Short mmCIF file of C-alpha atoms in Angstrom, two decimals:
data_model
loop_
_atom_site.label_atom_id
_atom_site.label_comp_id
_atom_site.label_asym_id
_atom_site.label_seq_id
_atom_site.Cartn_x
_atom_site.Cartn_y
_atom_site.Cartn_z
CA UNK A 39 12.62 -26.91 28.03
CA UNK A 40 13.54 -24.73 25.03
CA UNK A 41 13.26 -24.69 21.58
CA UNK A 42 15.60 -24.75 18.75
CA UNK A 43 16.90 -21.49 17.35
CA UNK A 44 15.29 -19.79 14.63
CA UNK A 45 18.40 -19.02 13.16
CA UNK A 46 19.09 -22.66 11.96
CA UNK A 47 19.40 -22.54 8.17
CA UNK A 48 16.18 -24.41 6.69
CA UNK A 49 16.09 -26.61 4.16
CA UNK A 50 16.33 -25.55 0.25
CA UNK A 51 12.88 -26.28 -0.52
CA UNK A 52 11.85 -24.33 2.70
CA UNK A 53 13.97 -21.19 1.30
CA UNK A 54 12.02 -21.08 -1.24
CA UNK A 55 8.63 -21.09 0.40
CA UNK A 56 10.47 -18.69 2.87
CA UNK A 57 11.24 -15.96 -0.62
CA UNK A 58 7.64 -16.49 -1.99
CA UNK A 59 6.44 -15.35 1.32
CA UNK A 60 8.84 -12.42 1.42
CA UNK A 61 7.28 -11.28 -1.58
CA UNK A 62 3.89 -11.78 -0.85
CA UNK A 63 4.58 -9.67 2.62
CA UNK A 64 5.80 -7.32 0.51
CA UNK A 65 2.44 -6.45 -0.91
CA UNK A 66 1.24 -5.04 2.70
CA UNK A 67 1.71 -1.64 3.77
CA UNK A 68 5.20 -0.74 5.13
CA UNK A 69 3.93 -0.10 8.80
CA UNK A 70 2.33 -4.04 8.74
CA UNK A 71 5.33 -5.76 6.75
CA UNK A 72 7.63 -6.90 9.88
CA UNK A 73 5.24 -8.27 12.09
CA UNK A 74 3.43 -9.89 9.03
CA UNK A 75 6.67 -11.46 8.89
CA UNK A 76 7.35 -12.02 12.36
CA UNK A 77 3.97 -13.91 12.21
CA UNK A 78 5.19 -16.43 9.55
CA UNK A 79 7.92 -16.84 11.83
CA UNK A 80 6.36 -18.01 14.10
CA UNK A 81 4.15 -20.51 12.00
CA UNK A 82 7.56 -22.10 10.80
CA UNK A 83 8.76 -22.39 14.22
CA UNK A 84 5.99 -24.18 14.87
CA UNK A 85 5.63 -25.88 11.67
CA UNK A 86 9.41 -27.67 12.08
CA UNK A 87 8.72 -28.70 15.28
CA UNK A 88 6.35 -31.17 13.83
CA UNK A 89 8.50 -31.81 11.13
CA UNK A 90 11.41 -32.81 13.10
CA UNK A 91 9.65 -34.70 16.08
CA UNK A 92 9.01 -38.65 15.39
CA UNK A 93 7.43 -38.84 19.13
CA UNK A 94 4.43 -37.54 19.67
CA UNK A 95 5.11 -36.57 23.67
CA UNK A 96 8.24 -34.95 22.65
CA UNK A 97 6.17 -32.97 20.25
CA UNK A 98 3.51 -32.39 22.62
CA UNK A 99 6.24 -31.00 25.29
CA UNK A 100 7.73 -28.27 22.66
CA UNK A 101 4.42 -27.15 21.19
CA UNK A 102 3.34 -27.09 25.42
CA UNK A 103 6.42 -24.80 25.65
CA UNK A 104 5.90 -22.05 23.09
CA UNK A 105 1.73 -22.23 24.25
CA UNK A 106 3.48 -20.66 27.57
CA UNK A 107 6.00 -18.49 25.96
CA UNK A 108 3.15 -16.70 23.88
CA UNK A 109 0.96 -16.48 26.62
CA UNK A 110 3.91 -15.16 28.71
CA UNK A 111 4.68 -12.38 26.41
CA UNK A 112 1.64 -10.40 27.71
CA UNK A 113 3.38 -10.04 31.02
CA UNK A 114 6.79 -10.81 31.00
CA UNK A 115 9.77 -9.40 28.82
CA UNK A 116 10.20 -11.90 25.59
CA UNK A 117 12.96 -14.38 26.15
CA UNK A 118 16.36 -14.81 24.21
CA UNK A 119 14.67 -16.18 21.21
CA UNK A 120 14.55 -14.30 18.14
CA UNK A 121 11.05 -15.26 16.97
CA UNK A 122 9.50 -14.55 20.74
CA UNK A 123 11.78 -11.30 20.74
CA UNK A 124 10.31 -10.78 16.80
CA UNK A 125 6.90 -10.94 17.80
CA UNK A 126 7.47 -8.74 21.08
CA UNK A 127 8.70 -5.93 18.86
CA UNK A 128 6.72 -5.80 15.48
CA UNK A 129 3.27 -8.02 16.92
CA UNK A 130 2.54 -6.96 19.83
CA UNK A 131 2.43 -3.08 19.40
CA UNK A 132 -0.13 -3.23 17.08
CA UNK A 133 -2.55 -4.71 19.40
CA UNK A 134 -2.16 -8.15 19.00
CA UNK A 135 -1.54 -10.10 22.85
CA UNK A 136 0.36 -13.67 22.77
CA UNK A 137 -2.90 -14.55 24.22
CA UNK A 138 -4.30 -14.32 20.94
CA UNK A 139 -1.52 -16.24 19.25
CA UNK A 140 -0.97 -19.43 21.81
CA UNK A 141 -4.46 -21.25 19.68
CA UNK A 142 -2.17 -21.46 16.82
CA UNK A 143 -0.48 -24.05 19.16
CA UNK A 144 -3.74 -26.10 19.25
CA UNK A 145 -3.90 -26.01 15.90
CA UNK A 146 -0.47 -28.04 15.11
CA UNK A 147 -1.47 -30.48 18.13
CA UNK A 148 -4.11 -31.27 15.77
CA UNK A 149 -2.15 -33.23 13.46
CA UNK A 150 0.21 -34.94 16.16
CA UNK A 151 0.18 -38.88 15.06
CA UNK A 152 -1.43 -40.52 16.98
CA UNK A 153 -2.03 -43.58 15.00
CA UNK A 154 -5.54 -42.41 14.21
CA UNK A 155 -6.84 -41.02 10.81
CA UNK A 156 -6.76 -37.63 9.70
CA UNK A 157 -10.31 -37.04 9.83
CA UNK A 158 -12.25 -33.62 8.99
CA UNK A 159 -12.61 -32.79 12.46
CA UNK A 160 -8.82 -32.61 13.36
CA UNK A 161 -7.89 -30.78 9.29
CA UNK A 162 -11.09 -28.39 10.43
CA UNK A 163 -9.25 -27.25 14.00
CA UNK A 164 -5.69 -27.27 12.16
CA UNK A 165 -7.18 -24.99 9.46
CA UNK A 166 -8.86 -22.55 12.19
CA UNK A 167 -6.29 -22.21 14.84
CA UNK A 168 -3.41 -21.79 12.96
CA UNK A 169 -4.41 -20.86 9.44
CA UNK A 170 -7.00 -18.33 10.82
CA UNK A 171 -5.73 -17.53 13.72
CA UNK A 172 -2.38 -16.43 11.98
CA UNK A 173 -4.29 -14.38 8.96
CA UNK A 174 -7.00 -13.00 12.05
CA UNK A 175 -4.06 -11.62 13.52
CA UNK A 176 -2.17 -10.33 10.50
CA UNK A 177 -5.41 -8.85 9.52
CA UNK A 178 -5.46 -6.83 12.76
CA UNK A 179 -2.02 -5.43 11.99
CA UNK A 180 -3.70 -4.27 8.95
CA UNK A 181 -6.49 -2.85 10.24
CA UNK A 182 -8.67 -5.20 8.41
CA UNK A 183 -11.23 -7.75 9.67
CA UNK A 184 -12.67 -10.93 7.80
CA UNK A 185 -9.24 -12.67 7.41
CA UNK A 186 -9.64 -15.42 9.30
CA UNK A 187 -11.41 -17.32 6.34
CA UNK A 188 -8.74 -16.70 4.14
CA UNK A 189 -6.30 -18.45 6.24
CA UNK A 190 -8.16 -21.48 7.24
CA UNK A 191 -8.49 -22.32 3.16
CA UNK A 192 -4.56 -21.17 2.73
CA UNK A 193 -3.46 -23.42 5.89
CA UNK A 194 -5.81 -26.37 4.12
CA UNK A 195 -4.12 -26.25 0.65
CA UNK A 196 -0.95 -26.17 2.46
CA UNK A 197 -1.42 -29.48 4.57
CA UNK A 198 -2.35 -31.40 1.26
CA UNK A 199 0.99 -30.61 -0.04
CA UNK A 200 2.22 -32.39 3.05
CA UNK A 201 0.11 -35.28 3.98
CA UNK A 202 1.62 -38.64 2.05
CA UNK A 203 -1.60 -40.74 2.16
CA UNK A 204 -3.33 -40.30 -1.40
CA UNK A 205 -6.68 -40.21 -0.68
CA UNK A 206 -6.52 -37.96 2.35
CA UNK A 207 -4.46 -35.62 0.21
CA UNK A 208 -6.96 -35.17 -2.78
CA UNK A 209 -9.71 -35.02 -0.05
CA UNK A 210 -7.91 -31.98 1.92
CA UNK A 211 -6.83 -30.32 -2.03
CA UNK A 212 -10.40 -30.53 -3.00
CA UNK A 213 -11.73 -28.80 0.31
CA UNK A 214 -9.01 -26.06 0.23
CA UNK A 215 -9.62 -25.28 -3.80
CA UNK A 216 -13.61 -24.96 -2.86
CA UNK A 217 -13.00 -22.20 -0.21
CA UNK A 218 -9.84 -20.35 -1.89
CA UNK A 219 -12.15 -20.42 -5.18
CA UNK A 220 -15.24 -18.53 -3.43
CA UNK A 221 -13.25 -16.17 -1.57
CA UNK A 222 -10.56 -15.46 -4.23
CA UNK A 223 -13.71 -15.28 -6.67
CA UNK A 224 -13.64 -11.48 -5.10
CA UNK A 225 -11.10 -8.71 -6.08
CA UNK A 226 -8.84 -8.21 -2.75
CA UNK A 227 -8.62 -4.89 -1.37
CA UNK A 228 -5.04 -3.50 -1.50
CA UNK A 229 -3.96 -3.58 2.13
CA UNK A 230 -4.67 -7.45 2.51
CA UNK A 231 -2.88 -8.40 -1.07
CA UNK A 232 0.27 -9.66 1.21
CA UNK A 233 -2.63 -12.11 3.06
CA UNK A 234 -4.45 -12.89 -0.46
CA UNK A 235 -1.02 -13.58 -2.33
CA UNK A 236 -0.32 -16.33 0.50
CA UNK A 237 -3.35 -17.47 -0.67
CA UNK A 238 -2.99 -17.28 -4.39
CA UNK A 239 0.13 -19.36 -4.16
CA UNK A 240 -1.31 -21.81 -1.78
CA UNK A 241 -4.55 -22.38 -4.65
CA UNK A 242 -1.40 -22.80 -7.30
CA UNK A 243 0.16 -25.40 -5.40
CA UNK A 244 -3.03 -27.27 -5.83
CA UNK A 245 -3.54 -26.29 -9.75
CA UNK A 246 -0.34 -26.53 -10.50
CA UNK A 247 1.78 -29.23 -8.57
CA UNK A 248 4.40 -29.35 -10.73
CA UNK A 249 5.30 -25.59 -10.23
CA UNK A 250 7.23 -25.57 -7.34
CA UNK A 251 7.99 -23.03 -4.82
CA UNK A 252 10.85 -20.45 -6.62
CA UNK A 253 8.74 -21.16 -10.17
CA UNK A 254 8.39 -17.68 -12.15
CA UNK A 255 5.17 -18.47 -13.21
CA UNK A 256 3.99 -18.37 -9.39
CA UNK A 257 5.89 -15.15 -9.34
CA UNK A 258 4.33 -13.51 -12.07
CA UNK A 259 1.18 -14.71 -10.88
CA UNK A 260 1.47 -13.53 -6.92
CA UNK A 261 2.62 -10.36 -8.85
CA UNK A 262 -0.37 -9.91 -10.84
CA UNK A 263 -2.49 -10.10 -7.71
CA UNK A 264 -0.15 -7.64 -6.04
CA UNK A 265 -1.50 -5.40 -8.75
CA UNK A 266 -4.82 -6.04 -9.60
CA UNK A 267 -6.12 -7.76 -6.59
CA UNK A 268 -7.16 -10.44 -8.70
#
């Protein structure tokens, strides 16, 4: 079983995310920038295969598939798919295995439906093995430590802005604006203002729901971090 290409065009509102993100990795140091963005990547690979599944098994059987294929990279050449090849290139060398990658995979079987609520168990493992796995392993490109954190809150804010039931949504915003506020309380070192910015815009979403993805206020405001850290 494969996956879809990477190379499908995504959605408008996705391009935008997809340009706010490209200028967030922009704020990391040259040598980091293309497997940061590899690493996203991969996180909307995984992302759409959730999005474009309405059966749970089938779901189950992709996400099983790239848990594999990441796992697989450690020992076998990357197969013909440009995120896998991506990763192989500009993750990998910098000391990051697909072993460490593959939990990301856990967390998006967290929120397969499965009839049962969203409860803060399952948003807790979404939020640590794919928001902190990702920003853990980003980090390591980087030559930082102590991401991890960062990315469970960013990976948080960004499942409120996609879970339809009210409640659960204000319940998972809440949460995520708690731990963005204390960490982002802190002025960000320079080398992790590509990780922080994700995180800025993520903690707008939540202030500021009507600015969209693309809006220049988020721009000027993921561009005042870039400078100031804060």
């Amino acid at each position: 079983m494969t996956d879809a290409p990477a190379s499908a065009t995504p959605p408008p509102a996705i391009e935008a995310v997809m340009r706010e993100q490209a200028l967030a990795v922009g704020y990391a140091p040259a040598s980091a920038r293309e497997g940061f963005a590899a690493l996203l990547d991969l996180d909307h690979q995984l992302a759409s295969i959730l999005q474009s599944t309405t059966e749970p098994m089938i779901g189950q059987m992709r996400l099983t598939w790239w848990y594999e294929a990441l796992e697989k990279l450690d020992r076998e050449p990357a197969p013909a798919h440009p995120v896998l090849q991506r990763l192989a290139d500009s993750v990998l060398p910098g000391g990051v295995r697909g072993a460490d990658l593959a939990p990301m995979i856990e967390g998006w079987e967290a929120l397969l439906d499965d009839g049962e609520a969203l409860d803060d168990e399952r948003i807790a493992r979404h939020a640590e093995a794919r928001g902190g796995v990702l920003f853990a392993s980003v980090g390591r490109l980087l030559g930082q430590s102590g991401t991890a954190p960062l990315g469970e809150g960013w990976a948080k804010a960004d499942l409120a802005q996609h879970v339809s039931d009210e409640a659960t949504r204000t319940r998972i915003g809440a949460a995520a604006l708690l731990d963005l506020d204390a960490i982002l309380a802190s002025k960000s070192p320079k080398p992790v203002r590509g990780l922080s910015g994700l995180a800025i815009l993520a903690r707008e979403s939540l202030r500021h729901p009507d600015r969209l993805p693309g809006h220049p206020m988020r721009a000027a405001r993921l561009a005042w971090h870039g400078l100031t850290g804060r």
